[in-house]
Amino acid sequence: MRASEILAVMSALATSGLACASHPRPEATEVPAGPASRGEASCRHDLGRCGGHTPGDGACRSATPDTPKNPLEDVVLAPGKFAEINLDMGDGSSTEVTFEATGGPLEWNVHSHDGDNVVIHAEGTGTDGKLRFAAPRAGLYSYLWKNAGAGTVRLSTRLASTGQVRVHSVEPAP
């Protein structure tokens, strides 16, 4: 298990509903920390950011202007694995992700990075739902789903957005 997966597990709590307050969490390494930037240079491969893939393999390509409607479609998560949508959002932009998990509940959170700290904006557990998030400022924000159960779970998502929203990266990569 990679350090990023361990830290993602630690940051996901089994609560329900949307949390209204933000609070810092220990460092996680699934997305770049610091100011939002685009493309391969922002990935911080040396720190294992963006899943620790190899520089130049295209996994950190800049997002296209059109935000995909189904960034995670029919993804199978083995026990202990996670899936994530990383979004580059403009100030005041908002998103709504509808998700469905077949085979068991998934722990989920909406988070961002403030330097080396992870800020959890909302979290919960469920087999389906609509997760709404409005960016308090421009930056990189992530929706993460973690399979904490003993069996495999199939995840599908649908993304809707308002304002300046671009998919930065998706884990697992399509």
JSON list of C-alpha atoms in Angstrom, two decimals:
[
{"chain": "A", "resi": 1, "resn": "MET", "atom": "CA", "xyz": [0.00, 0.00, 0.00]},
{"chain": "A", "resi": 2, "resn": "ARG", "atom": "CA", "xyz": [1.36, 3.42, -1.00]},
{"chain": "A", "resi": 3, "resn": "ALA", "atom": "CA", "xyz": [1.74, 6.22, 1.51]},
{"chain": "A", "resi": 4, "resn": "SER", "atom": "CA", "xyz": [-0.88, 8.21, -0.41]},
{"chain": "A", "resi": 5, "resn": "GLU", "atom": "CA", "xyz": [-3.42, 5.41, 0.07]},
{"chain": "A", "resi": 6, "resn": "ILE", "atom": "CA", "xyz": [-2.67, 5.14, 3.78]},
{"chain": "A", "resi": 7, "resn": "LEU", "atom": "CA", "xyz": [-3.06, 8.89, 4.23]},
{"chain": "A", "resi": 8, "resn": "ALA", "atom": "CA", "xyz": [-6.27, 8.90, 2.18]},
{"chain": "A", "resi": 9, "resn": "VAL", "atom": "CA", "xyz": [-7.69, 6.21, 4.48]},
{"chain": "A", "resi": 10, "resn": "MET", "atom": "CA", "xyz": [-6.75, 8.23, 7.54]},
{"chain": "A", "resi": 11, "resn": "SER", "atom": "CA", "xyz": [-8.47, 11.35, 6.18]},
{"chain": "A", "resi": 12, "resn": "ALA", "atom": "CA", "xyz": [-11.76, 9.60, 5.34]},
{"chain": "A", "resi": 13, "resn": "LEU", "atom": "CA", "xyz": [-14.12, 9.29, 8.32]},
{"chain": "A", "resi": 14, "resn": "ALA", "atom": "CA", "xyz": [-17.27, 7.21, 8.43]},
{"chain": "A", "resi": 15, "resn": "THR", "atom": "CA", "xyz": [-19.80, 9.99, 9.03]},
{"chain": "A", "resi": 16, "resn": "SER", "atom": "CA", "xyz": [-22.85, 10.99, 7.08]},
{"chain": "A", "resi": 17, "resn": "GLY", "atom": "CA", "xyz": [-24.07, 14.29, 5.67]},
{"chain": "A", "resi": 18, "resn": "LEU", "atom": "CA", "xyz": [-22.07, 17.31, 4.60]},
{"chain": "A", "resi": 19, "resn": "ALA", "atom": "CA", "xyz": [-19.70, 19.00, 7.00]},
{"chain": "A", "resi": 20, "resn": "CYS", "atom": "CA", "xyz": [-19.87, 22.79, 6.92]},
{"chain": "A", "resi": 21, "resn": "ALA", "atom": "CA", "xyz": [-16.59, 23.57, 8.64]},
{"chain": "A", "resi": 22, "resn": "SER", "atom": "CA", "xyz": [-13.11, 23.13, 7.22]},
{"chain": "A", "resi": 23, "resn": "HIS", "atom": "CA", "xyz": [-10.29, 21.80, 9.32]},
{"chain": "A", "resi": 24, "resn": "PRO", "atom": "CA", "xyz": [-6.67, 20.88, 8.52]},
{"chain": "A", "resi": 25, "resn": "ARG", "atom": "CA", "xyz": [-5.66, 17.23, 8.19]},
{"chain": "A", "resi": 26, "resn": "PRO", "atom": "CA", "xyz": [-2.27, 15.50, 7.91]},
{"chain": "A", "resi": 27, "resn": "GLU", "atom": "CA", "xyz": [-0.52, 15.59, 4.56]},
{"chain": "A", "resi": 28, "resn": "ALA", "atom": "CA", "xyz": [-1.93, 13.46, 1.77]},
{"chain": "A", "resi": 29, "resn": "THR", "atom": "CA", "xyz": [-0.16, 12.95, -1.50]},
{"chain": "A", "resi": 30, "resn": "GLU", "atom": "CA", "xyz": [-2.76, 12.16, -4.11]},
{"chain": "A", "resi": 31, "resn": "VAL", "atom": "CA", "xyz": [-2.81, 15.67, -5.66]},
{"chain": "A", "resi": 32, "resn": "PRO", "atom": "CA", "xyz": [-0.29, 18.51, -5.89]},
{"chain": "A", "resi": 33, "resn": "ALA", "atom": "CA", "xyz": [0.02, 20.78, -2.87]},
{"chain": "A", "resi": 34, "resn": "GLY", "atom": "CA", "xyz": [0.34, 24.52, -3.17]},
{"chain": "A", "resi": 35, "resn": "PRO", "atom": "CA", "xyz": [-1.01, 26.86, -5.81]},
{"chain": "A", "resi": 36, "resn": "ALA", "atom": "CA", "xyz": [-3.00, 25.32, -8.63]},
{"chain": "A", "resi": 37, "resn": "SER", "atom": "CA", "xyz": [-1.12, 25.00, -11.87]},
{"chain": "A", "resi": 38, "resn": "ARG", "atom": "CA", "xyz": [-1.54, 22.86, -14.94]},
{"chain": "A", "resi": 39, "resn": "GLY", "atom": "CA", "xyz": [0.28, 20.14, -16.74]},
{"chain": "A", "resi": 40, "resn": "GLU", "atom": "CA", "xyz": [3.16, 17.80, -16.12]},
{"chain": "A", "resi": 41, "resn": "ALA", "atom": "CA", "xyz": [5.35, 20.35, -14.31]},
{"chain": "A", "resi": 42, "resn": "SER", "atom": "CA", "xyz": [2.81, 20.75, -11.47]},
{"chain": "A", "resi": 43, "resn": "CYS", "atom": "CA", "xyz": [2.69, 17.08, -10.51]},
{"chain": "A", "resi": 44, "resn": "ARG", "atom": "CA", "xyz": [5.56, 16.96, -8.02]},
{"chain": "A", "resi": 45, "resn": "HIS", "atom": "CA", "xyz": [6.50, 13.42, -9.07]},
{"chain": "A", "resi": 46, "resn": "ASP", "atom": "CA", "xyz": [9.38, 13.51, -6.59]},
{"chain": "A", "resi": 47, "resn": "LEU", "atom": "CA", "xyz": [6.80, 13.58, -3.77]},
{"chain": "A", "resi": 48, "resn": "GLY", "atom": "CA", "xyz": [4.57, 10.88, -5.28]},
{"chain": "A", "resi": 49, "resn": "ARG", "atom": "CA", "xyz": [1.82, 13.33, -6.23]},
{"chain": "A", "resi": 50, "resn": "CYS", "atom": "CA", "xyz": [-0.80, 12.31, -8.82]},
{"chain": "A", "resi": 51, "resn": "GLY", "atom": "CA", "xyz": [-0.55, 8.65, -7.90]},
{"chain": "A", "resi": 52, "resn": "GLY", "atom": "CA", "xyz": [3.23, 8.52, -8.33]},
{"chain": "A", "resi": 53, "resn": "HIS", "atom": "CA", "xyz": [3.08, 7.78, -12.05]},
{"chain": "A", "resi": 54, "resn": "THR", "atom": "CA", "xyz": [6.07, 8.26, -14.32]},
{"chain": "A", "resi": 55, "resn": "PRO", "atom": "CA", "xyz": [6.78, 11.78, -15.62]},
{"chain": "A", "resi": 56, "resn": "GLY", "atom": "CA", "xyz": [5.83, 12.05, -19.29]},
{"chain": "A", "resi": 57, "resn": "ASP", "atom": "CA", "xyz": [3.27, 9.22, -19.25]},
{"chain": "A", "resi": 58, "resn": "GLY", "atom": "CA", "xyz": [0.43, 11.70, -19.87]},
{"chain": "A", "resi": 59, "resn": "ALA", "atom": "CA", "xyz": [-1.44, 11.04, -16.61]},
{"chain": "A", "resi": 60, "resn": "CYS", "atom": "CA", "xyz": [-1.01, 14.67, -15.54]},
{"chain": "A", "resi": 61, "resn": "ARG", "atom": "CA", "xyz": [-2.00, 16.22, -18.83]},
{"chain": "A", "resi": 62, "resn": "SER", "atom": "CA", "xyz": [-3.80, 19.52, -18.61]},
{"chain": "A", "resi": 63, "resn": "ALA", "atom": "CA", "xyz": [-7.53, 19.13, -18.67]},
{"chain": "A", "resi": 64, "resn": "THR", "atom": "CA", "xyz": [-9.46, 20.02, -21.77]},
{"chain": "A", "resi": 65, "resn": "PRO", "atom": "CA", "xyz": [-11.81, 23.00, -21.66]},
{"chain": "A", "resi": 66, "resn": "ASP", "atom": "CA", "xyz": [-14.79, 20.61, -21.68]},
{"chain": "A", "resi": 67, "resn": "THR", "atom": "CA", "xyz": [-15.27, 19.01, -18.26]},
{"chain": "A", "resi": 68, "resn": "PRO", "atom": "CA", "xyz": [-16.15, 15.31, -18.73]},
{"chain": "A", "resi": 69, "resn": "LYS", "atom": "CA", "xyz": [-19.63, 14.42, -17.52]},
{"chain": "A", "resi": 70, "resn": "ASN", "atom": "CA", "xyz": [-18.58, 10.93, -16.31]},
{"chain": "A", "resi": 71, "resn": "PRO", "atom": "CA", "xyz": [-14.98, 11.18, -15.10]},
{"chain": "A", "resi": 72, "resn": "LEU", "atom": "CA", "xyz": [-15.27, 7.90, -13.15]},
{"chain": "A", "resi": 73, "resn": "GLU", "atom": "CA", "xyz": [-17.57, 5.44, -14.86]},
{"chain": "A", "resi": 74, "resn": "ASP", "atom": "CA", "xyz": [-17.86, 1.79, -13.82]},
{"chain": "A", "resi": 75, "resn": "VAL", "atom": "CA", "xyz": [-14.66, 1.77, -11.73]},
{"chain": "A", "resi": 76, "resn": "VAL", "atom": "CA", "xyz": [-14.07, -1.36, -9.62]},
{"chain": "A", "resi": 77, "resn": "LEU", "atom": "CA", "xyz": [-12.51, -0.63, -6.23]},
{"chain": "A", "resi": 78, "resn": "ALA", "atom": "CA", "xyz": [-10.88, -3.52, -4.39]},
{"chain": "A", "resi": 79, "resn": "PRO", "atom": "CA", "xyz": [-10.85, -3.39, -0.59]},
{"chain": "A", "resi": 80, "resn": "GLY", "atom": "CA", "xyz": [-8.54, -0.58, 0.59]},
{"chain": "A", "resi": 81, "resn": "LYS", "atom": "CA", "xyz": [-8.44, 1.16, -2.82]},
{"chain": "A", "resi": 82, "resn": "PHE", "atom": "CA", "xyz": [-9.70, 4.64, -3.71]},
{"chain": "A", "resi": 83, "resn": "ALA", "atom": "CA", "xyz": [-10.89, 6.66, -6.68]},
{"chain": "A", "resi": 84, "resn": "GLU", "atom": "CA", "xyz": [-10.53, 10.41, -7.01]},
{"chain": "A", "resi": 85, "resn": "ILE", "atom": "CA", "xyz": [-11.52, 13.32, -9.25]},
{"chain": "A", "resi": 86, "resn": "ASN", "atom": "CA", "xyz": [-9.15, 16.31, -8.97]},
{"chain": "A", "resi": 87, "resn": "LEU", "atom": "CA", "xyz": [-10.66, 19.59, -10.17]},
{"chain": "A", "resi": 88, "resn": "ASP", "atom": "CA", "xyz": [-9.05, 22.94, -10.95]},
{"chain": "A", "resi": 89, "resn": "MET", "atom": "CA", "xyz": [-11.81, 25.36, -9.89]},
{"chain": "A", "resi": 90, "resn": "GLY", "atom": "CA", "xyz": [-12.13, 29.11, -10.29]},
{"chain": "A", "resi": 91, "resn": "ASP", "atom": "CA", "xyz": [-13.23, 31.36, -7.44]},
{"chain": "A", "resi": 92, "resn": "GLY", "atom": "CA", "xyz": [-16.96, 30.91, -6.83]},
{"chain": "A", "resi": 93, "resn": "SER", "atom": "CA", "xyz": [-17.25, 27.90, -9.16]},
{"chain": "A", "resi": 94, "resn": "SER", "atom": "CA", "xyz": [-19.40, 25.01, -8.03]},
{"chain": "A", "resi": 95, "resn": "THR", "atom": "CA", "xyz": [-19.76, 21.31, -8.74]},
{"chain": "A", "resi": 96, "resn": "GLU", "atom": "CA", "xyz": [-22.24, 18.57, -8.12]},
{"chain": "A", "resi": 97, "resn": "VAL", "atom": "CA", "xyz": [-21.13, 14.95, -8.32]},
{"chain": "A", "resi": 98, "resn": "THR", "atom": "CA", "xyz": [-23.77, 12.25, -8.30]},
{"chain": "A", "resi": 99, "resn": "PHE", "atom": "CA", "xyz": [-22.33, 8.85, -7.36]},
{"chain": "A", "resi": 100, "resn": "GLU", "atom": "CA", "xyz": [-23.56, 5.29, -7.12]},
{"chain": "A", "resi": 101, "resn": "ALA", "atom": "CA", "xyz": [-21.68, 2.44, -5.44]},
{"chain": "A", "resi": 102, "resn": "THR", "atom": "CA", "xyz": [-22.78, -1.13, -6.11]},
{"chain": "A", "resi": 103, "resn": "GLY", "atom": "CA", "xyz": [-21.56, -3.82, -3.73]},
{"chain": "A", "resi": 104, "resn": "GLY", "atom": "CA", "xyz": [-21.27, -1.78, -0.55]},
{"chain": "A", "resi": 105, "resn": "PRO", "atom": "CA", "xyz": [-20.84, 1.69, 0.89]},
{"chain": "A", "resi": 106, "resn": "LEU", "atom": "CA", "xyz": [-17.83, 3.90, 0.17]},
{"chain": "A", "resi": 107, "resn": "GLU", "atom": "CA", "xyz": [-16.25, 6.49, 2.44]},
{"chain": "A", "resi": 108, "resn": "TRP", "atom": "CA", "xyz": [-16.04, 9.82, 0.61]},
{"chain": "A", "resi": 109, "resn": "ASN", "atom": "CA", "xyz": [-14.69, 13.29, 1.11]},
{"chain": "A", "resi": 110, "resn": "VAL", "atom": "CA", "xyz": [-14.23, 16.60, -0.66]},
{"chain": "A", "resi": 111, "resn": "HIS", "atom": "CA", "xyz": [-10.83, 18.04, 0.17]},
{"chain": "A", "resi": 112, "resn": "SER", "atom": "CA", "xyz": [-8.12, 20.48, -0.84]},
{"chain": "A", "resi": 113, "resn": "HIS", "atom": "CA", "xyz": [-4.51, 21.06, 0.11]},
{"chain": "A", "resi": 114, "resn": "ASP", "atom": "CA", "xyz": [-3.22, 24.07, 2.06]},
{"chain": "A", "resi": 115, "resn": "GLY", "atom": "CA", "xyz": [0.52, 23.63, 1.74]},
{"chain": "A", "resi": 116, "resn": "ASP", "atom": "CA", "xyz": [1.28, 20.28, 3.36]},
{"chain": "A", "resi": 117, "resn": "ASN", "atom": "CA", "xyz": [-2.08, 20.11, 5.17]},
{"chain": "A", "resi": 118, "resn": "VAL", "atom": "CA", "xyz": [-5.25, 18.52, 3.84]},
{"chain": "A", "resi": 119, "resn": "VAL", "atom": "CA", "xyz": [-8.46, 20.49, 4.39]},
{"chain": "A", "resi": 120, "resn": "ILE", "atom": "CA", "xyz": [-11.63, 18.37, 4.49]},
{"chain": "A", "resi": 121, "resn": "HIS", "atom": "CA", "xyz": [-14.63, 20.38, 3.23]},
{"chain": "A", "resi": 122, "resn": "ALA", "atom": "CA", "xyz": [-17.22, 17.57, 3.48]},
{"chain": "A", "resi": 123, "resn": "GLU", "atom": "CA", "xyz": [-17.18, 13.83, 4.23]},
{"chain": "A", "resi": 124, "resn": "GLY", "atom": "CA", "xyz": [-19.46, 10.88, 4.69]},
{"chain": "A", "resi": 125, "resn": "THR", "atom": "CA", "xyz": [-20.23, 7.25, 3.84]},
{"chain": "A", "resi": 126, "resn": "GLY", "atom": "CA", "xyz": [-22.84, 5.87, 1.48]},
{"chain": "A", "resi": 127, "resn": "THR", "atom": "CA", "xyz": [-23.84, 3.83, -1.54]},
{"chain": "A", "resi": 128, "resn": "ASP", "atom": "CA", "xyz": [-25.18, 6.83, -3.47]},
{"chain": "A", "resi": 129, "resn": "GLY", "atom": "CA", "xyz": [-25.63, 10.55, -3.22]},
{"chain": "A", "resi": 130, "resn": "LYS", "atom": "CA", "xyz": [-25.26, 14.03, -4.63]},
{"chain": "A", "resi": 131, "resn": "LEU", "atom": "CA", "xyz": [-22.20, 15.87, -3.38]},
{"chain": "A", "resi": 132, "resn": "ARG", "atom": "CA", "xyz": [-22.33, 19.63, -3.90]},
{"chain": "A", "resi": 133, "resn": "PHE", "atom": "CA", "xyz": [-19.32, 21.89, -3.43]},
{"chain": "A", "resi": 134, "resn": "ALA", "atom": "CA", "xyz": [-18.63, 25.59, -4.06]},
{"chain": "A", "resi": 135, "resn": "ALA", "atom": "CA", "xyz": [-14.99, 26.66, -4.21]},
{"chain": "A", "resi": 136, "resn": "PRO", "atom": "CA", "xyz": [-14.27, 29.29, -1.53]},
{"chain": "A", "resi": 137, "resn": "ARG", "atom": "CA", "xyz": [-11.34, 30.47, -3.70]},
{"chain": "A", "resi": 138, "resn": "ALA", "atom": "CA", "xyz": [-9.60, 29.39, -6.89]},
{"chain": "A", "resi": 139, "resn": "GLY", "atom": "CA", "xyz": [-7.56, 26.22, -6.54]},
{"chain": "A", "resi": 140, "resn": "LEU", "atom": "CA", "xyz": [-7.38, 22.46, -6.76]},
{"chain": "A", "resi": 141, "resn": "TYR", "atom": "CA", "xyz": [-10.18, 20.48, -5.05]},
{"chain": "A", "resi": 142, "resn": "SER", "atom": "CA", "xyz": [-10.72, 16.72, -4.93]},
{"chain": "A", "resi": 143, "resn": "TYR", "atom": "CA", "xyz": [-13.63, 14.29, -4.58]},
{"chain": "A", "resi": 144, "resn": "LEU", "atom": "CA", "xyz": [-12.34, 11.00, -3.11]},
{"chain": "A", "resi": 145, "resn": "TRP", "atom": "CA", "xyz": [-14.12, 7.65, -2.59]},
{"chain": "A", "resi": 146, "resn": "LYS", "atom": "CA", "xyz": [-12.47, 4.88, -0.53]},
{"chain": "A", "resi": 147, "resn": "ASN", "atom": "CA", "xyz": [-13.52, 1.23, -0.23]},
{"chain": "A", "resi": 148, "resn": "ALA", "atom": "CA", "xyz": [-13.07, 0.41, 3.47]},
{"chain": "A", "resi": 149, "resn": "GLY", "atom": "CA", "xyz": [-15.11, -2.80, 3.14]},
{"chain": "A", "resi": 150, "resn": "ALA", "atom": "CA", "xyz": [-14.06, -6.41, 2.63]},
{"chain": "A", "resi": 151, "resn": "GLY", "atom": "CA", "xyz": [-15.50, -6.88, -0.90]},
{"chain": "A", "resi": 152, "resn": "THR", "atom": "CA", "xyz": [-15.15, -5.12, -4.23]},
{"chain": "A", "resi": 153, "resn": "VAL", "atom": "CA", "xyz": [-17.38, -2.12, -4.97]},
{"chain": "A", "resi": 154, "resn": "ARG", "atom": "CA", "xyz": [-18.29, -0.74, -8.40]},
{"chain": "A", "resi": 155, "resn": "LEU", "atom": "CA", "xyz": [-18.39, 3.10, -8.56]},
{"chain": "A", "resi": 156, "resn": "SER", "atom": "CA", "xyz": [-19.93, 5.37, -11.20]},
{"chain": "A", "resi": 157, "resn": "THR", "atom": "CA", "xyz": [-20.05, 9.17, -11.05]},
{"chain": "A", "resi": 158, "resn": "ARG", "atom": "CA", "xyz": [-21.63, 12.00, -13.00]},
{"chain": "A", "resi": 159, "resn": "LEU", "atom": "CA", "xyz": [-20.21, 15.53, -12.78]},
{"chain": "A", "resi": 160, "resn": "ALA", "atom": "CA", "xyz": [-22.04, 18.82, -13.33]},
{"chain": "A", "resi": 161, "resn": "SER", "atom": "CA", "xyz": [-20.33, 22.19, -12.89]},
{"chain": "A", "resi": 162, "resn": "THR", "atom": "CA", "xyz": [-20.95, 25.92, -12.94]},
{"chain": "A", "resi": 163, "resn": "GLY", "atom": "CA", "xyz": [-18.23, 28.47, -13.55]},
{"chain": "A", "resi": 164, "resn": "GLN", "atom": "CA", "xyz": [-14.60, 27.72, -14.32]},
{"chain": "A", "resi": 165, "resn": "VAL", "atom": "CA", "xyz": [-14.09, 24.01, -13.60]},
{"chain": "A", "resi": 166, "resn": "ARG", "atom": "CA", "xyz": [-11.57, 21.74, -15.32]},
{"chain": "A", "resi": 167, "resn": "VAL", "atom": "CA", "xyz": [-10.66, 18.16, -14.53]},
{"chain": "A", "resi": 168, "resn": "HIS", "atom": "CA", "xyz": [-7.00, 18.18, -13.49]},
{"chain": "A", "resi": 169, "resn": "SER", "atom": "CA", "xyz": [-6.62, 14.41, -13.11]},
{"chain": "A", "resi": 170, "resn": "VAL", "atom": "CA", "xyz": [-8.55, 11.24, -12.29]},
{"chain": "A", "resi": 171, "resn": "GLU", "atom": "CA", "xyz": [-7.40, 8.24, -10.26]},
{"chain": "A", "resi": 172, "resn": "PRO", "atom": "CA", "xyz": [-7.51, 5.55, -11.49]},
{"chain": "A", "resi": 173, "resn": "ALA", "atom": "CA", "xyz": [-6.67, 7.11, -14.85]},
{"chain": "A", "resi": 174, "resn": "PRO", "atom": "CA", "xyz": [-9.15, 6.26, -17.62]}
]
